[in-house]
XYZ file of C-alpha atoms in Angstrom:
720
model
C 90.453 -91.375 55.656
C 91.375 -87.779 56.481
C 94.067 -86.794 58.945
C 91.512 -85.873 61.589
C 89.953 -89.357 61.606
C 91.105 -92.550 63.319
C 90.126 -96.204 63.049
C 89.131 -98.049 66.216
C 87.228 -101.170 67.191
C 84.192 -101.256 69.452
C 83.311 -104.750 70.637
C 85.110 -106.189 67.623
C 83.398 -103.935 65.070
C 85.516 -101.427 63.064
C 84.488 -97.802 63.612
C 85.792 -94.548 62.162
C 85.952 -91.696 64.659
C 87.237 -88.148 64.895
C 90.468 -87.452 66.688
C 89.785 -86.163 70.174
C 86.370 -87.808 70.468
C 85.698 -89.567 73.706
C 84.886 -93.253 73.655
C 81.373 -92.439 74.956
C 80.616 -90.237 71.957
C 81.742 -92.936 69.562
C 79.790 -95.740 71.230
C 76.661 -93.576 71.273
C 77.078 -92.800 67.586
C 77.159 -96.503 66.657
C 74.319 -97.488 68.974
C 76.380 -99.250 71.632
C 75.107 -98.277 75.064
C 77.533 -97.671 77.887
C 75.943 -97.018 81.302
C 76.489 -93.531 82.723
C 75.295 -91.086 85.370
C 77.501 -88.015 85.376
C 77.868 -87.780 81.587
C 75.510 -85.493 79.660
C 76.050 -84.384 76.085
C 75.261 -80.728 76.933
C 77.644 -80.537 79.895
C 81.376 -80.770 80.428
C 82.975 -84.073 81.324
C 83.310 -84.749 85.029
C 84.122 -88.501 85.055
C 83.193 -88.752 88.711
C 80.548 -91.471 88.730
C 82.808 -94.143 87.079
C 79.778 -96.051 85.862
C 81.007 -95.904 82.269
C 84.186 -97.930 82.839
C 85.133 -99.994 79.779
C 88.034 -102.234 78.902
C 90.627 -100.794 76.512
C 93.232 -103.144 75.081
C 96.723 -102.715 76.617
C 95.391 -100.511 79.417
C 96.111 -101.912 82.873
C 92.704 -101.045 84.272
C 89.203 -100.129 83.002
C 88.928 -96.604 81.602
C 86.031 -94.113 81.865
C 84.411 -93.992 78.430
C 83.283 -90.379 78.934
C 86.831 -89.065 79.517
C 89.055 -91.304 77.388
C 89.866 -89.959 73.907
C 90.067 -92.399 71.004
C 93.395 -93.189 69.354
C 94.364 -94.959 66.144
C 94.040 -98.708 66.493
C 92.294 -98.552 69.882
C 90.221 -101.619 70.774
C 87.333 -100.969 73.163
C 85.307 -103.655 74.912
C 82.080 -102.461 76.548
C 80.684 -105.881 77.475
C 83.792 -107.863 78.337
C 84.046 -109.591 81.727
C 86.454 -106.889 82.939
C 84.142 -104.054 81.866
C 81.051 -105.691 83.371
C 82.885 -106.390 86.615
C 84.027 -102.768 86.885
C 80.525 -101.460 86.184
C 78.976 -103.793 88.747
C 81.550 -102.768 91.344
C 80.754 -99.109 90.729
C 77.043 -99.779 91.070
C 77.638 -101.565 94.371
C 79.435 -98.528 95.727
C 76.670 -96.170 94.504
C 74.027 -98.262 96.281
C 75.914 -98.399 99.583
C 74.325 -95.168 100.831
C 71.329 -94.912 98.552
C 68.032 -95.261 100.445
C 65.622 -98.059 99.543
C 62.651 -95.738 99.090
C 61.786 -96.362 95.439
C 58.068 -96.943 96.257
C 57.663 -93.349 97.480
C 60.177 -91.641 95.185
C 58.743 -89.456 92.413
C 61.568 -90.641 90.188
C 60.391 -94.223 90.501
C 59.644 -95.761 87.140
C 61.874 -93.356 85.243
C 65.006 -93.408 87.406
C 68.334 -94.036 85.696
C 69.800 -95.547 88.864
C 66.812 -97.853 89.212
C 67.136 -99.005 85.614
C 70.864 -99.657 85.783
C 70.639 -101.313 89.188
C 68.457 -103.947 87.578
C 71.245 -104.856 85.174
C 74.350 -104.168 87.258
C 73.275 -104.317 90.875
C 73.497 -107.195 93.394
C 70.381 -108.765 94.857
C 71.960 -108.674 98.318
C 74.081 -105.853 99.698
C 77.400 -106.672 101.392
C 77.307 -103.348 103.250
C 76.148 -103.672 106.857
C 77.245 -100.347 108.332
C 75.035 -97.332 108.995
C 73.998 -95.452 105.856
C 74.704 -91.802 105.269
C 71.785 -89.396 105.735
C 71.805 -85.876 104.285
C 69.383 -83.161 105.309
C 67.123 -81.778 102.601
C 67.642 -78.274 101.284
C 64.955 -75.676 100.632
C 65.961 -74.281 97.253
C 62.679 -72.619 96.327
C 59.098 -73.372 95.253
C 59.946 -75.210 92.023
C 62.394 -77.979 92.967
C 62.100 -80.381 95.882
C 65.189 -82.049 97.355
C 65.898 -85.470 98.840
C 69.652 -85.171 99.070
C 70.204 -88.545 100.721
C 69.490 -89.984 97.269
C 72.201 -87.860 95.634
C 74.984 -89.862 93.936
C 77.292 -86.837 93.408
C 77.089 -86.841 89.623
C 77.292 -82.981 89.768
C 75.116 -82.531 86.683
C 73.122 -79.869 88.511
C 76.269 -78.003 89.547
C 77.709 -78.035 86.040
C 74.394 -76.915 84.567
C 74.510 -73.732 86.605
C 78.133 -73.023 85.790
C 78.017 -73.860 82.094
C 74.465 -73.385 80.807
C 72.964 -70.569 82.863
C 76.257 -68.931 83.855
C 74.919 -68.541 87.388
C 76.494 -70.880 89.924
C 73.633 -71.471 92.322
C 74.464 -75.015 93.400
C 77.829 -76.127 94.665
C 79.554 -78.816 96.718
C 80.917 -78.831 100.238
C 83.119 -81.414 101.985
C 84.669 -84.444 100.297
C 84.150 -88.145 99.643
C 80.926 -89.675 100.838
C 80.415 -86.590 103.025
C 80.151 -84.341 99.984
C 76.910 -82.357 99.899
C 75.270 -80.361 97.119
C 73.243 -77.279 97.928
C 72.856 -73.525 97.663
C 74.609 -70.871 99.672
C 72.923 -70.457 103.101
C 69.638 -72.054 101.964
C 69.190 -69.571 99.146
C 66.470 -70.180 96.560
C 67.547 -70.969 93.022
C 66.854 -67.876 90.969
C 67.245 -68.316 87.241
C 64.605 -68.643 84.550
C 66.082 -71.998 83.424
C 66.847 -73.388 86.889
C 64.266 -76.162 86.944
C 66.068 -78.031 84.169
C 68.103 -79.613 86.967
C 65.018 -81.770 87.613
C 65.469 -83.465 84.238
C 69.243 -83.635 84.608
C 69.180 -85.423 87.959
C 69.565 -89.170 87.250
C 68.085 -90.137 90.604
C 65.323 -88.769 92.843
C 67.427 -86.123 94.584
C 65.856 -83.215 92.676
C 62.188 -83.389 91.766
C 59.305 -81.269 90.514
C 57.937 -79.687 93.691
C 54.387 -78.777 92.537
C 53.978 -82.251 91.017
C 55.343 -84.109 94.059
C 53.336 -87.158 95.186
C 50.501 -86.433 92.746
C 50.960 -89.282 90.245
C 53.263 -92.123 89.151
C 55.142 -92.089 85.902
C 53.552 -95.269 84.546
C 50.025 -93.967 85.170
C 50.384 -90.954 82.872
C 50.194 -90.469 79.131
C 52.832 -88.322 77.443
C 51.539 -85.862 74.847
C 53.509 -83.376 72.787
C 52.557 -79.700 72.780
C 53.980 -76.201 72.251
C 54.747 -73.475 74.763
C 52.253 -70.558 74.582
C 54.267 -67.846 76.325
C 57.046 -66.509 74.102
C 58.014 -66.267 70.466
C 60.298 -69.317 70.494
C 57.530 -71.900 70.738
C 59.544 -74.336 72.824
C 58.586 -77.963 72.299
C 57.414 -79.794 75.409
C 55.726 -82.958 76.596
C 52.767 -82.868 78.947
C 52.182 -85.797 81.271
C 48.433 -86.308 81.582
C 46.465 -88.383 84.077
C 42.712 -88.860 83.609
C 42.515 -85.829 81.356
C 44.442 -83.462 83.652
C 47.967 -82.149 83.098
C 50.186 -83.236 85.974
C 53.554 -81.930 84.818
C 55.441 -80.649 81.789
C 58.928 -81.652 80.610
C 61.056 -80.656 77.600
C 60.579 -82.301 74.236
C 63.992 -82.389 72.628
C 64.265 -80.143 69.583
C 67.866 -79.271 68.875
C 67.083 -76.352 66.548
C 64.744 -74.621 69.006
C 64.973 -75.322 72.724
C 67.548 -78.163 72.601
C 66.821 -80.221 75.726
C 65.885 -77.223 77.908
C 62.670 -75.587 79.013
C 62.165 -72.294 80.800
C 60.581 -72.389 84.255
C 57.688 -70.321 82.899
C 56.912 -72.944 80.256
C 57.393 -75.838 82.674
C 55.116 -74.699 85.495
C 52.482 -72.483 83.874
C 50.201 -75.538 83.506
C 49.182 -74.941 87.139
C 47.125 -71.990 85.910
C 44.887 -74.337 83.910
C 43.281 -75.506 87.143
C 43.141 -72.153 88.885
C 40.106 -71.252 90.960
C 39.611 -68.383 88.496
C 38.638 -70.722 85.635
C 35.436 -69.641 83.972
C 33.151 -72.666 84.269
C 30.386 -71.486 81.928
C 29.013 -68.446 80.061
C 28.159 -65.465 82.240
C 26.104 -62.360 81.406
C 26.057 -59.059 83.279
C 22.607 -57.705 84.051
C 23.033 -54.255 85.554
C 25.751 -54.797 88.164
C 24.912 -58.459 88.677
C 26.490 -61.416 86.899
C 24.307 -64.378 85.986
C 25.175 -67.843 84.738
C 23.533 -68.425 81.355
C 23.467 -71.193 78.791
C 25.569 -71.111 75.654
C 22.407 -70.577 73.622
C 21.394 -67.532 75.692
C 24.915 -66.120 75.516
C 25.118 -66.499 71.731
C 21.657 -64.994 71.259
C 22.599 -61.948 73.328
C 25.858 -61.508 71.410
C 24.174 -61.888 68.006
C 21.614 -59.249 68.994
C 24.273 -56.766 70.110
C 26.423 -57.237 66.987
C 23.372 -57.191 64.725
C 22.264 -53.793 66.002
C 25.738 -52.209 65.979
C 27.212 -50.338 63.018
C 30.344 -51.897 61.549
C 32.582 -48.954 62.401
C 31.445 -49.259 66.024
C 32.761 -52.834 66.405
C 36.313 -53.490 67.632
C 38.328 -56.665 68.179
C 41.401 -57.188 70.330
C 43.210 -60.521 70.345
C 45.949 -62.036 72.445
C 49.231 -62.562 70.562
C 49.189 -66.055 72.104
C 45.939 -67.044 70.420
C 46.246 -69.849 67.881
C 46.470 -68.975 64.212
C 43.127 -70.742 63.697
C 41.428 -68.477 66.243
C 43.031 -65.387 64.737
C 42.082 -66.392 61.197
C 38.451 -66.850 62.199
C 38.463 -63.568 64.111
C 39.791 -61.812 61.010
C 37.116 -63.474 58.855
C 34.487 -62.425 61.388
C 35.715 -58.831 61.202
C 35.473 -58.954 57.398
C 31.960 -60.352 57.612
C 30.833 -57.602 59.980
C 32.574 -55.028 57.807
C 35.027 -53.655 60.356
C 38.791 -53.162 60.147
C 39.060 -52.394 63.855
C 41.097 -55.454 64.778
C 44.513 -55.694 66.431
C 46.701 -58.021 68.458
C 49.380 -55.419 69.402
C 47.884 -54.810 72.819
C 51.121 -53.722 74.491
C 52.266 -51.360 71.743
C 51.661 -47.629 71.987
C 53.428 -46.183 68.897
C 51.926 -47.299 65.581
C 53.586 -44.802 63.249
C 55.762 -47.594 61.864
C 52.942 -49.936 60.873
C 52.797 -49.038 57.172
C 56.456 -50.009 56.876
C 56.220 -53.168 58.983
C 57.437 -56.423 57.465
C 54.959 -59.201 56.823
C 55.553 -60.635 60.295
C 57.858 -60.153 63.281
C 60.888 -62.278 62.425
C 64.084 -63.176 64.237
C 66.205 -62.487 61.171
C 67.674 -66.013 61.310
C 66.922 -69.417 62.735
C 67.096 -69.733 66.514
C 70.055 -72.116 66.338
C 71.975 -69.710 64.072
C 72.215 -67.150 66.873
C 75.082 -69.214 68.291
C 77.195 -68.675 65.169
C 76.789 -64.896 64.927
C 80.088 -63.036 65.027
C 78.587 -59.986 66.723
C 75.222 -59.414 68.378
C 73.558 -56.174 69.421
C 70.531 -56.462 71.717
C 68.304 -53.368 71.679
C 65.608 -52.608 74.256
C 65.198 -56.054 75.743
C 65.075 -57.716 79.131
C 66.287 -60.708 77.183
C 66.542 -63.298 79.967
C 62.952 -62.669 81.037
C 61.379 -62.062 77.619
C 62.704 -65.150 75.851
C 64.904 -67.320 78.108
C 65.820 -69.747 75.323
C 66.954 -66.881 73.062
C 68.990 -65.484 75.964
C 70.561 -68.932 76.385
C 71.526 -68.984 72.701
C 73.027 -65.492 72.955
C 75.033 -66.598 75.985
C 76.336 -69.622 74.070
C 77.388 -67.293 71.265
C 79.195 -65.017 73.730
C 80.981 -67.943 75.374
C 82.040 -69.183 71.930
C 83.632 -65.817 71.141
C 80.851 -63.660 69.695
C 81.035 -59.952 70.510
C 77.801 -59.028 72.300
C 76.686 -55.483 73.057
C 73.522 -54.207 74.713
C 71.591 -50.955 74.345
C 68.844 -50.690 76.923
C 66.907 -48.287 79.104
C 68.340 -49.688 82.361
C 71.215 -51.955 83.340
C 70.283 -55.623 83.629
C 72.150 -58.721 84.788
C 73.634 -61.023 82.171
C 75.965 -63.910 82.864
C 78.346 -63.481 79.976
C 80.966 -60.985 78.852
C 79.874 -58.060 76.729
C 81.724 -55.485 74.669
C 79.479 -52.595 75.702
C 76.426 -52.149 77.896
C 74.793 -48.797 77.242
C 71.884 -47.503 79.285
C 70.616 -44.410 81.022
C 69.637 -42.520 77.875
C 66.692 -43.109 75.570
C 66.910 -45.858 72.956
C 66.591 -43.365 70.101
C 69.448 -41.192 71.339
C 71.741 -44.181 71.811
C 70.900 -45.807 68.493
C 71.417 -42.508 66.691
C 74.985 -42.400 68.013
C 75.677 -45.936 66.754
C 74.169 -45.130 63.337
C 76.299 -41.992 62.971
C 79.394 -43.968 63.982
C 78.550 -46.706 61.458
C 77.955 -44.185 58.657
C 81.305 -42.476 59.172
C 81.775 -40.054 56.304
C 78.935 -41.540 54.271
C 75.543 -39.904 54.056
C 72.871 -41.093 56.441
C 69.812 -42.991 55.175
C 66.970 -40.566 54.501
C 64.509 -41.982 57.080
C 66.881 -41.273 59.986
C 68.750 -38.219 58.736
C 66.800 -35.783 60.913
C 67.031 -37.940 64.012
C 70.804 -38.227 63.631
C 71.404 -34.556 62.845
C 74.124 -33.019 65.055
C 74.645 -36.334 66.883
C 78.195 -37.039 68.082
C 78.832 -40.678 68.948
C 80.600 -41.620 72.148
C 83.393 -44.162 72.282
C 81.165 -46.998 73.429
C 78.782 -46.447 70.509
C 81.699 -46.309 68.097
C 82.855 -49.654 69.472
C 79.419 -51.171 68.851
C 79.324 -49.899 65.275
C 82.803 -51.252 64.631
C 81.972 -54.705 66.012
C 78.893 -54.985 63.785
C 80.721 -53.798 60.676
C 83.787 -55.999 61.095
C 82.232 -59.295 62.175
C 80.913 -60.309 58.758
C 78.048 -62.155 60.441
C 76.318 -59.715 62.756
C 72.820 -59.792 64.216
C 70.744 -56.978 65.723
C 67.936 -58.174 68.002
C 65.167 -55.759 68.951
C 63.340 -56.781 72.104
C 59.895 -56.374 73.625
C 60.758 -53.210 75.541
C 61.687 -51.562 72.234
C 58.370 -52.758 70.785
C 56.426 -51.142 73.633
C 58.502 -47.947 73.585
C 56.768 -44.572 73.036
C 59.194 -43.947 70.146
C 59.078 -47.417 68.578
C 58.829 -46.007 65.050
C 62.138 -44.182 65.409
C 63.778 -47.233 67.024
C 62.697 -49.455 64.112
C 63.965 -46.987 61.520
C 67.315 -46.585 63.272
C 67.801 -50.330 63.674
C 67.001 -50.825 59.976
C 69.490 -48.112 59.021
C 72.136 -49.661 61.256
C 71.580 -53.029 59.624
C 72.004 -51.510 56.158
C 75.166 -49.625 57.133
C 76.892 -52.561 58.827
C 75.512 -55.486 56.828
C 73.994 -56.971 59.977
C 70.816 -59.041 59.948
C 67.920 -57.438 61.806
C 65.641 -59.520 64.001
C 62.645 -58.873 66.220
C 61.435 -60.561 69.373
C 57.658 -60.394 69.558
C 54.913 -60.598 72.161
C 53.331 -63.915 73.056
C 53.711 -67.165 71.192
C 52.005 -66.198 67.943
C 52.587 -62.586 66.931
C 53.934 -63.866 63.625
C 50.801 -65.952 63.124
C 48.560 -63.005 64.028
C 50.236 -60.890 61.353
C 49.866 -63.631 58.758
C 46.215 -64.228 59.701
C 45.333 -60.557 59.282
C 44.617 -59.564 62.893
C 45.710 -56.030 62.016
C 43.799 -52.827 61.192
C 45.831 -52.077 58.045
C 46.497 -55.528 56.635
C 44.466 -58.634 56.034
C 45.615 -62.213 55.508
C 49.044 -62.706 53.990
C 49.986 -59.052 54.407
C 47.477 -57.757 51.846
C 46.613 -54.128 52.490
C 43.053 -53.385 53.646
C 40.933 -51.043 51.577
C 40.612 -48.779 54.605
C 42.722 -48.724 57.737
C 40.846 -49.405 60.943
C 41.568 -48.467 64.545
C 44.698 -49.822 66.195
C 44.700 -51.316 69.694
C 45.114 -47.975 71.457
C 42.417 -46.336 69.361
C 40.013 -49.247 69.911
C 40.318 -48.843 73.667
C 39.929 -45.064 73.458
C 37.005 -45.112 71.010
C 33.293 -45.029 71.823
C 32.380 -48.489 70.510
C 29.136 -50.429 70.600
C 30.693 -53.914 70.659
C 34.233 -54.884 71.627
C 35.601 -58.432 71.373
C 38.413 -59.569 73.664
C 40.018 -62.850 72.580
C 42.118 -64.464 75.312
C 42.713 -61.119 77.010
C 42.193 -59.522 80.403
C 42.623 -55.842 81.292
C 46.028 -56.727 82.786
C 47.209 -57.680 79.293
C 46.305 -54.307 77.780
C 49.174 -51.968 78.590
C 48.863 -49.798 75.477
C 46.768 -47.202 77.357
C 46.403 -46.173 80.980
C 43.343 -47.115 83.034
C 42.307 -49.921 80.709
C 39.420 -51.093 82.863
C 37.933 -47.613 82.884
C 38.294 -47.337 79.120
C 36.529 -50.649 78.563
C 33.731 -49.668 80.919
C 32.925 -46.819 78.534
C 32.232 -49.308 75.726
C 28.583 -50.276 75.332
C 29.058 -54.047 75.163
C 32.270 -55.968 75.797
C 32.383 -59.722 75.142
C 35.403 -61.641 76.404
C 36.331 -65.062 75.061
C 38.475 -66.107 77.967
C 39.536 -69.148 80.015
C 39.476 -67.080 83.200
C 37.422 -64.598 85.088
C 38.750 -61.896 87.369
C 37.612 -58.825 89.235
C 39.011 -56.504 86.550
C 37.397 -58.499 83.747
C 34.028 -58.601 85.489
C 34.278 -54.845 85.945
C 35.028 -54.269 82.263
C 33.041 -56.910 80.345
C 29.350 -57.600 79.775
C 29.535 -61.178 78.510
C 32.066 -63.890 79.358
C 32.417 -66.941 77.104
C 34.693 -69.726 78.452
C 37.316 -70.975 76.006
C 40.042 -73.542 76.515
C 43.664 -72.874 77.305
C 46.409 -74.082 74.981
C 46.135 -77.497 76.647
C 42.437 -77.856 75.832
C 42.426 -76.998 72.156
C 44.179 -77.890 68.943
C 45.887 -75.186 66.966
C 49.029 -73.745 65.453
C 51.646 -71.222 66.537
C 54.086 -69.540 64.154
C 57.295 -68.788 66.006
C 59.896 -66.070 65.567
C 61.818 -68.004 62.910
C 58.650 -68.553 60.861
C 58.076 -72.221 61.738
C 54.440 -73.374 61.807
C 54.007 -75.692 64.796
C 50.656 -77.454 65.168
C 49.514 -79.253 68.295
C 46.527 -81.190 69.575
C 44.493 -80.766 72.716
C 46.093 -82.695 75.550
C 43.629 -82.276 78.420
C 39.919 -82.337 79.126
C 38.281 -78.879 79.100
C 37.470 -77.395 82.475
C 33.745 -76.856 83.024
C 31.911 -75.844 79.852
C 34.980 -74.386 78.170
C 35.171 -74.883 74.423
C 38.060 -74.399 71.993
C 38.247 -70.767 70.940
C 38.059 -71.572 67.234
C 34.800 -73.473 67.771
C 33.252 -70.548 69.650
C 34.228 -68.164 66.841
C 32.853 -70.591 64.263
C 29.469 -70.611 66.015
C 29.458 -66.805 66.258
C 30.129 -66.618 62.530
C 27.250 -69.009 61.840
C 24.876 -66.972 64.015
C 25.817 -63.824 62.105
C 25.267 -65.616 58.767
C 28.909 -65.160 57.798
C 30.037 -67.137 54.766
C 32.630 -69.888 55.015
C 32.307 -70.697 58.733
C 31.516 -74.399 58.347
C 34.780 -75.900 59.549
C 34.687 -79.412 61.021
C 38.229 -79.194 62.411
C 40.960 -76.715 63.283
C 43.177 -78.350 60.667
C 40.788 -77.208 57.935
C 40.908 -73.653 59.260
C 44.707 -73.745 59.198
C 44.868 -75.293 55.720
C 42.486 -72.685 54.319
C 44.725 -69.931 55.634
C 47.805 -71.602 54.163
C 46.092 -71.845 50.780
C 44.968 -68.216 50.873
C 48.373 -66.714 51.784
C 50.568 -69.003 49.668
C 54.314 -69.260 50.190
C 55.576 -66.611 52.579
C 59.212 -65.623 52.968
C 60.124 -63.746 56.160
C 61.651 -60.393 55.335
C 62.656 -57.648 57.755
C 63.524 -55.106 55.058
C 62.517 -51.585 56.114
C 60.159 -50.110 53.544
C 59.995 -46.537 54.788
C 61.426 -43.744 52.642
C 60.216 -40.589 54.385
C 62.133 -38.940 57.174
C 61.236 -40.062 60.704
C 60.884 -37.414 63.357
C 60.536 -38.195 66.992
C 59.508 -36.134 69.957
C 62.487 -36.486 72.266
C 60.024 -36.404 75.156
C 58.919 -39.828 73.936
C 62.539 -40.993 74.008
C 62.422 -41.346 77.756
C 63.800 -44.496 79.385
C 61.404 -43.966 82.279
C 58.488 -44.617 79.904
C 59.756 -48.046 78.851
C 57.340 -50.872 79.725
C 58.854 -54.078 81.074
C 56.228 -56.741 81.787
C 57.545 -59.098 84.500
C 58.300 -62.644 83.347
C 55.588 -64.177 85.534
C 52.919 -61.620 84.612
C 52.897 -61.994 80.829
C 49.503 -63.701 80.529
C 46.592 -65.049 82.548
C 47.925 -68.609 82.654
C 51.282 -67.589 84.117
C 49.698 -65.138 86.566
C 47.699 -68.032 88.024
C 50.533 -70.552 88.294
C 50.927 -70.764 92.066
C 54.524 -72.024 92.141
C 55.752 -69.354 89.725
C 54.198 -66.646 91.882
C 56.355 -67.804 94.812
C 59.648 -67.486 92.936
C 62.141 -64.727 93.788
C 61.333 -63.044 90.453
C 57.639 -62.827 91.292
C 58.173 -61.851 94.930
C 60.485 -58.995 93.952
C 57.739 -57.541 91.780
C 55.212 -57.859 94.619
C 57.600 -56.149 97.025
C 58.123 -53.291 94.567
C 54.408 -52.807 94.144
């Protein structure tokens, strides 16, 4: 036994534990359950519910297991008469004021208080006085409150203070009069706020959109993957009669831990939007007509069959599954076009020949917490990838030196070394690179950009922190990826990584940018990063070109920010076919044929996240109307066009074929450019940076009613 270990007994069984561990941690590790309410492994210890009282030898009274550290020779009794009596007494006190409304409570059937009351509660209450009643609080469109049920565990309060860094909930008064709420009825306003629903052990905080729509025991729980950002958070959908009723986190410690962003939790509402496309629709003149699948496919086959290959373009959503993207790439090969791209929000493509195989984080998501220094470049991090922002905050709280280079100042709830903004990203990065180089020569690709640059003190501090940490990480965000001078930003970040020894990582659009790159949804590369014989048109060029046929996979004009006046550009194309779950005024203005495909909930598929993990999922809900999985629609199109190799019976076979064709892939962010980068400083303009609001990133989120009532969404509406 080492010096940092102690020997104790738990219910007569010898156990080895670390010094400083709480009894609760030890009992959990050996599978001995101790009842609790206020304790949560991700939060600090409060010890205010007293439900976890246990007997400790030689102690005059029961001790809280969550707040009592183990000591050598300690004997703990979790089921002794004294421990049981203390736990039952605590339960009696908790039930004194708790309302008897389990039949109408949304927490019924999965309530921790309900479960423990069965084992530790009395069948008859000895309390005859009037019960306490607490008025409900309006804390926004996502979380409903029934504060009379609150047992003052303070999990929700500690979550705000410790996990988000934004104290939105607090306590007033004392004793049984204590109340939890927001300041002057303010709405909770953080992208992770709704996790308090899962943390609440009773029915005080519930899912507001889901309220009174189903009972826990009626629903089936099915695992799936978030389709909105590059993390690919794991989640469970609760399904009733084929419809998704709510979404909760699926614990995955290396990705999203036990948390889920509000965007991932509530976007399911968009599945059942009134904008769902119920069946194929064809435009005849200015009139839209409902047609059969057979008529729609025949029209499409005729248009593609009469078009020249170089006049066909394909644009795909970066949140499409890798199976859909693989088939789209195969379809492009069959037609003979290289005009295919998923980078629909990028406007500078000068870097593409030097791009790595796929956008990669530079490390595993969990490893962000252990970085000694972090530099975030061109990112609205909290809104782009809330789970990544959470990991960065944890790193900062643990002592990591975090700096930010951005186009504007944004709000972060952790300490930073430097926050630089106001100037263009290129100008600021050039100063850091020059500071990092010192007296050494600058890397050739950035030598011209950095010529005559004199670093300021703040940029010198950033360079020093990256060089001295020994474990530094540079994260390039979505704003940098959409920047007019992205090529220069990429080259400078790569040079900075080489000079300081820092790892370089990239946050990418949607849930499957990495998968799109691997599947060959690019004009210059095919599957597995193999170079195409001839480079096709990129996303901007496809929209600006005079094309005969244009495919849109999972996209609407609102998703295409790479050029101005997207709808007008698409109108100039002869024939636009949209494989889409939704219809809209802008899409009906731009397209000629609409084919309904399923959302992420109505199809099977695979996403590759920012750390390179392949995550497959199954369909969890019945398709709406005549919607079909996107991969099946593409398979039929391939068959109609007599393309070879389109006879796939399942999405798994599509995925496995791609895996076999690309072989083992190792993520690598090494910059491959050798020629000097020049940038027009007009392009290095912070005013030209594109920041897509968190609740506008895709069609599903835009149609989630509750999300559109949040402060984040309302601020955007007020600004527009």
